[in-house]
PDB file of C-alpha atoms in Angstrom:
ATOM      1  CA  MET A 990     -11.813  44.357 -12.632  1.00  0.00           C
ATOM      2  CA  LYS A 991      -9.799  41.249 -13.451  1.00  0.00           C
ATOM      3  CA  ARG A 992     -11.582  37.913 -13.055  1.00  0.00           C
ATOM      4  CA  GLN A 993      -9.768  35.603 -10.637  1.00  0.00           C
ATOM      5  CA  SER A 994      -9.127  31.996 -11.641  1.00  0.00           C
ATOM      6  CA  PHE A 995      -9.791  29.118  -9.297  1.00  0.00           C
ATOM      7  CA  ALA A 996      -8.387  26.436 -11.618  1.00  0.00           C
ATOM      8  CA  TRP A 997      -5.960  25.425  -8.858  1.00  0.00           C
ATOM      9  CA  VAL A 998      -8.869  24.059  -6.807  1.00  0.00           C
ATOM     10  CA  ILE A 999      -9.554  21.143  -9.170  1.00  0.00           C
ATOM     11  CA  PRO A1000      -6.124  19.454  -8.918  1.00  0.00           C
ATOM     12  CA  LEU A1001      -5.961  20.176  -5.191  1.00  0.00           C
ATOM     13  CA  VAL A1002      -9.334  18.552  -4.485  1.00  0.00           C
ATOM     14  CA  ALA A1003      -8.636  15.645  -6.854  1.00  0.00           C
ATOM     15  CA  GLY A1004      -5.280  15.071  -5.147  1.00  0.00           C
ATOM     16  CA  LEU A1005      -6.873  15.086  -1.701  1.00  0.00           C
ATOM     17  CA  VAL A1006      -9.503  12.596  -2.891  1.00  0.00           C
ATOM     18  CA  LEU A1007      -6.792  10.277  -4.266  1.00  0.00           C
ATOM     19  CA  LEU A1008      -4.757  10.546  -1.065  1.00  0.00           C
ATOM     20  CA  SER A1009      -7.819   9.736   1.029  1.00  0.00           C
ATOM     21  CA  GLY A1010      -8.377   6.682  -1.199  1.00  0.00           C
ATOM     22  CA  PHE A1011      -4.824   5.594  -0.456  1.00  0.00           C
ATOM     23  CA  VAL A1012      -5.334   6.033   3.294  1.00  0.00           C
ATOM     24  CA  GLY A1013      -8.623   4.120   3.108  1.00  0.00           C
ATOM     25  CA  GLY A1014      -6.985   1.263   1.201  1.00  0.00           C
ATOM     26  CA  VAL A1015      -4.155   0.960   3.700  1.00  0.00           C
ATOM     27  CA  ALA A1016      -6.633   1.043   6.596  1.00  0.00           C
ATOM     28  CA  LEU A1017      -8.719  -1.698   4.945  1.00  0.00           C
ATOM     29  CA  LEU A1018      -5.669  -3.951   4.441  1.00  0.00           C
ATOM     30  CA  ASP A1019      -4.673  -3.412   8.059  1.00  0.00           C
ATOM     31  CA  ALA A1020      -8.186  -4.215   9.300  1.00  0.00           C
ATOM     32  CA  VAL A1021      -8.293  -7.456   7.289  1.00  0.00           C
ATOM     33  CA  ALA A1022      -4.870  -8.548   8.614  1.00  0.00           C
ATOM     34  CA  THR A1023      -5.793  -7.640  12.193  1.00  0.00           C
ATOM     35  CA  ASP A1024      -9.078  -9.551  11.944  1.00  0.00           C
ATOM     36  CA  LEU A1025      -7.279 -12.637  10.658  1.00  0.00           C
ATOM     37  CA  ALA A1026      -4.760 -12.397  13.521  1.00  0.00           C
ATOM     38  CA  ARG A1027      -7.640 -12.184  16.003  1.00  0.00           C
ATOM     39  CA  THR A1028      -9.926 -14.912  14.606  1.00  0.00           C
ATOM     40  CA  GLY A1029      -7.592 -17.252  12.680  1.00  0.00           C
ATOM     41  CA  VAL A1030      -6.299 -20.689  13.604  1.00  0.00           C
ATOM     42  CA  ARG A1031      -2.707 -20.716  14.852  1.00  0.00           C
ATOM     43  CA  THR A1032      -0.357 -23.505  13.870  1.00  0.00           C
ATOM     44  CA  THR A1033       3.372 -24.008  13.501  1.00  0.00           C
ATOM     45  CA  GLY A1034       4.811 -23.849  10.009  1.00  0.00           C
ATOM     46  CA  GLU A1035       8.225 -24.095   8.415  1.00  0.00           C
ATOM     47  CA  VAL A1036       9.879 -21.904   5.800  1.00  0.00           C
ATOM     48  CA  VAL A1037      10.845 -24.185   2.898  1.00  0.00           C
ATOM     49  CA  ARG A1038      12.030 -21.595   0.354  1.00  0.00           C
ATOM     50  CA  VAL A1039      12.921 -17.886   0.349  1.00  0.00           C
ATOM     51  CA  ASN A1040      12.873 -15.603  -2.681  1.00  0.00           C
ATOM     52  CA  PRO A1041      14.819 -12.434  -1.800  1.00  0.00           C
ATOM     53  CA  GLY A1042      12.787 -10.397  -4.271  1.00  0.00           C
ATOM     54  CA  GLY A1043      14.200  -7.502  -6.220  1.00  0.00           C
ATOM     55  CA  LYS A1044      11.755  -4.952  -7.583  1.00  0.00           C
ATOM     56  CA  LEU A1045       8.933  -6.767  -5.792  1.00  0.00           C
ATOM     57  CA  PRO A1046       8.870  -7.654  -2.080  1.00  0.00           C
ATOM     58  CA  ALA A1047      10.640 -10.790  -0.845  1.00  0.00           C
ATOM     59  CA  THR A1048       8.525 -13.923  -0.501  1.00  0.00           C
ATOM     60  CA  ALA A1049       8.802 -17.207   1.379  1.00  0.00           C
ATOM     61  CA  ASP A1050       7.139 -20.553   0.779  1.00  0.00           C
ATOM     62  CA  VAL A1051       5.752 -21.702   4.115  1.00  0.00           C
ATOM     63  CA  ARG A1052       4.545 -25.261   4.802  1.00  0.00           C
ATOM     64  CA  TYR A1053       1.922 -25.586   7.527  1.00  0.00           C
ATOM     65  CA  PRO A1054      -0.628 -28.259   8.527  1.00  0.00           C
ATOM     66  CA  VAL A1055      -4.392 -27.795   8.216  1.00  0.00           C
ATOM     67  CA  ASN A1056      -6.368 -30.615   9.870  1.00  0.00           C
ATOM     68  CA  GLY A1057      -3.290 -32.841   9.607  1.00  0.00           C
ATOM     69  CA  VAL A1058      -2.835 -32.199   5.873  1.00  0.00           C
ATOM     70  CA  PRO A1059       0.288 -30.229   4.888  1.00  0.00           C
ATOM     71  CA  ARG A1060      -0.213 -27.093   2.785  1.00  0.00           C
ATOM     72  CA  THR A1061       2.294 -24.717   1.274  1.00  0.00           C
ATOM     73  CA  GLY A1062       1.564 -21.033   0.768  1.00  0.00           C
ATOM     74  CA  VAL A1063       3.473 -17.992  -0.433  1.00  0.00           C
ATOM     75  CA  LEU A1064       4.120 -15.351   2.217  1.00  0.00           C
ATOM     76  CA  VAL A1065       4.850 -11.773   1.118  1.00  0.00           C
ATOM     77  CA  MET A1066       7.529 -10.303   3.377  1.00  0.00           C
ATOM     78  CA  GLU A1067       7.602  -6.501   3.347  1.00  0.00           C
ATOM     79  CA  GLY A1068      10.943  -4.916   4.089  1.00  0.00           C
ATOM     80  CA  HIS A1069      13.920  -7.177   4.498  1.00  0.00           C
ATOM     81  CA  PRO A1070      13.546 -10.972   4.471  1.00  0.00           C
ATOM     82  CA  LEU A1071      13.206 -11.891   8.094  1.00  0.00           C
ATOM     83  CA  TYR A1072      12.930 -15.619   7.543  1.00  0.00           C
ATOM     84  CA  ALA A1073      15.462 -18.174   6.340  1.00  0.00           C
ATOM     85  CA  VAL A1074      14.899 -21.704   5.039  1.00  0.00           C
ATOM     86  CA  GLY A1075      14.202 -24.010   7.967  1.00  0.00           C
ATOM     87  CA  ASP A1076      12.812 -21.311  10.276  1.00  0.00           C
ATOM     88  CA  ARG A1077       9.769 -22.341  12.275  1.00  0.00           C
ATOM     89  CA  VAL A1078       7.034 -19.698  12.226  1.00  0.00           C
ATOM     90  CA  THR A1079       3.582 -19.263  13.723  1.00  0.00           C
ATOM     91  CA  VAL A1080       1.077 -19.375  10.868  1.00  0.00           C
ATOM     92  CA  ILE A1081      -2.395 -17.906  11.358  1.00  0.00           C
ATOM     93  CA  HIS A1082      -4.867 -19.128   8.726  1.00  0.00           C
ATOM     94  CA  ASP A1083      -8.534 -18.521   8.024  1.00  0.00           C
ATOM     95  CA  ARG A1084     -10.809 -21.362   9.160  1.00  0.00           C
ATOM     96  CA  GLY A1085     -12.953 -21.134   6.048  1.00  0.00           C
ATOM     97  CA  ASP A1086     -10.117 -20.492   3.576  1.00  0.00           C
ATOM     98  CA  PRO A1087      -6.850 -22.032   4.817  1.00  0.00           C
ATOM     99  CA  ASP A1088      -4.991 -20.618   1.785  1.00  0.00           C
ATOM    100  CA  ARG A1089      -5.474 -17.156   3.304  1.00  0.00           C
ATOM    101  CA  PHE A1090      -2.812 -16.919   5.980  1.00  0.00           C
ATOM    102  CA  ARG A1091      -0.346 -14.622   7.675  1.00  0.00           C
ATOM    103  CA  THR A1092       2.357 -14.888  10.309  1.00  0.00           C
ATOM    104  CA  GLU A1093       2.786 -12.889  13.490  1.00  0.00           C
ATOM    105  CA  GLU A1094       5.424 -10.729  11.779  1.00  0.00           C
ATOM    106  CA  PHE A1095       3.935 -10.272   8.302  1.00  0.00           C
ATOM    107  CA  PRO A1096       0.291  -9.541   7.358  1.00  0.00           C
ATOM    108  CA  ASN A1097       0.843 -11.204   3.935  1.00  0.00           C
ATOM    109  CA  ASP A1098      -0.848  -8.454   1.914  1.00  0.00           C
ATOM    110  CA  PRO A1099      -1.311  -9.565  -1.705  1.00  0.00           C
ATOM    111  CA  ILE A1100       1.317  -8.268  -4.161  1.00  0.00           C
ATOM    112  CA  TRP A1101      -1.429  -7.032  -6.511  1.00  0.00           C
ATOM    113  CA  THR A1102      -2.285  -4.296  -3.961  1.00  0.00           C
ATOM    114  CA  ILE A1103       0.923  -2.399  -4.816  1.00  0.00           C
ATOM    115  CA  LEU A1104      -0.502  -0.833  -7.993  1.00  0.00           C
ATOM    116  CA  PRO A1105      -3.964   0.114  -6.657  1.00  0.00           C
ATOM    117  CA  LEU A1106      -2.316   1.792  -3.660  1.00  0.00           C
ATOM    118  CA  GLY A1107       0.668   3.257  -5.508  1.00  0.00           C
ATOM    119  CA  VAL A1108      -1.373   5.127  -8.124  1.00  0.00           C
ATOM    120  CA  PRO A1109      -3.462   7.142  -5.648  1.00  0.00           C
ATOM    121  CA  LEU A1110      -0.414   7.861  -3.495  1.00  0.00           C
ATOM    122  CA  LEU A1111       1.781   9.169  -6.317  1.00  0.00           C
ATOM    123  CA  GLY A1112      -1.044  10.778  -8.306  1.00  0.00           C
ATOM    124  CA  GLY A1113      -2.547  12.380  -5.223  1.00  0.00           C
ATOM    125  CA  PHE A1114       0.791  13.797  -4.136  1.00  0.00           C
ATOM    126  CA  TYR A1115       1.421  15.202  -7.635  1.00  0.00           C
ATOM    127  CA  LEU A1116      -2.025  16.812  -7.862  1.00  0.00           C
ATOM    128  CA  VAL A1117      -1.817  18.356  -4.385  1.00  0.00           C
ATOM    129  CA  VAL A1118       1.570  19.895  -5.218  1.00  0.00           C
ATOM    130  CA  ARG A1119       0.193  21.145  -8.541  1.00  0.00           C
ATOM    131  CA  GLY A1120      -2.850  22.659  -6.827  1.00  0.00           C
ATOM    132  CA  ILE A1121      -0.693  24.400  -4.221  1.00  0.00           C
ATOM    133  CA  ALA A1122       1.604  25.713  -6.953  1.00  0.00           C
ATOM    134  CA  GLY A1123      -1.443  27.093  -8.811  1.00  0.00           C
ATOM    135  CA  PHE A1124      -2.658  28.775  -5.644  1.00  0.00           C
ATOM    136  CA  VAL A1125       0.744  30.338  -4.978  1.00  0.00           C
ATOM    137  CA  ASP A1126       0.951  31.525  -8.605  1.00  0.00           C
ATOM    138  CA  ARG A1127      -2.522  33.079  -8.280  1.00  0.00           C
ATOM    139  CA  ARG A1128      -1.524  34.841  -5.051  1.00  0.00           C
ATOM    140  CA  ARG A1129       1.528  36.335  -6.787  1.00  0.00           C
ATOM    141  CA  GLY A1130      -0.760  37.732  -9.440  1.00  0.00           C
ATOM    142  CA  GLY A1131      -0.056  35.052 -12.030  1.00  0.00           C
ATOM    143  CA  LYS A1132       3.080  36.852 -13.152  1.00  0.00           C
ATOM    144  CA  HIS A1133       5.130  33.707 -13.616  1.00  0.00           C
ATOM    145  CA  ARG A1134       4.474  30.330 -15.130  1.00  0.00           C
ATOM    146  CA  MET A1135       6.038  27.223 -13.688  1.00  0.00           C
ATOM    147  CA  ASN A1136       8.686  27.199 -16.435  1.00  0.00           C
ATOM    148  CA  GLY A1137       9.763  30.759 -15.571  1.00  0.00           C
ATOM    149  CA  GLU A1138       8.337  32.577 -18.593  1.00  0.00           C
ATOM    150  CA  PRO A1139       6.158  35.608 -17.909  1.00  0.00           C
ATOM    151  CA  ARG A1140       2.529  35.417 -18.922  1.00  0.00           C
ATOM    152  CA  GLY A1141       1.584  37.316 -22.036  1.00  0.00           C
TER     153      GLY A1141
END
């Protein structure tokens, strides 16, 4: 009797673990932004500069007062740049760390989160597809490799 291979299970499980890490990371970023929106101090700010981006998301420099002292922070704008220079925006900043802020429209997730979330998303997707392909190949009796050559 021929021994059946379950090598397809390893990439499938690893891919699912990576994808769950991606989902967990996105949920954590959303929870942090939602908490700041709920507990932060609201003030009116003004957009003083807009960088339309390119390969990275667009950003805007936003000036806003904290206890009467003006501060300027960089706001990451996902999607298209919604703000223009001179726009007045509602800034929500952390009481204990006024440099941590968001607006009502943008959660201001740090740019450095792109790589830690992108790797599990792309790697997890690749491994899940590879695991499914291994399962399908096993079900067909392993007669074909992915490159089309018959097994020897």
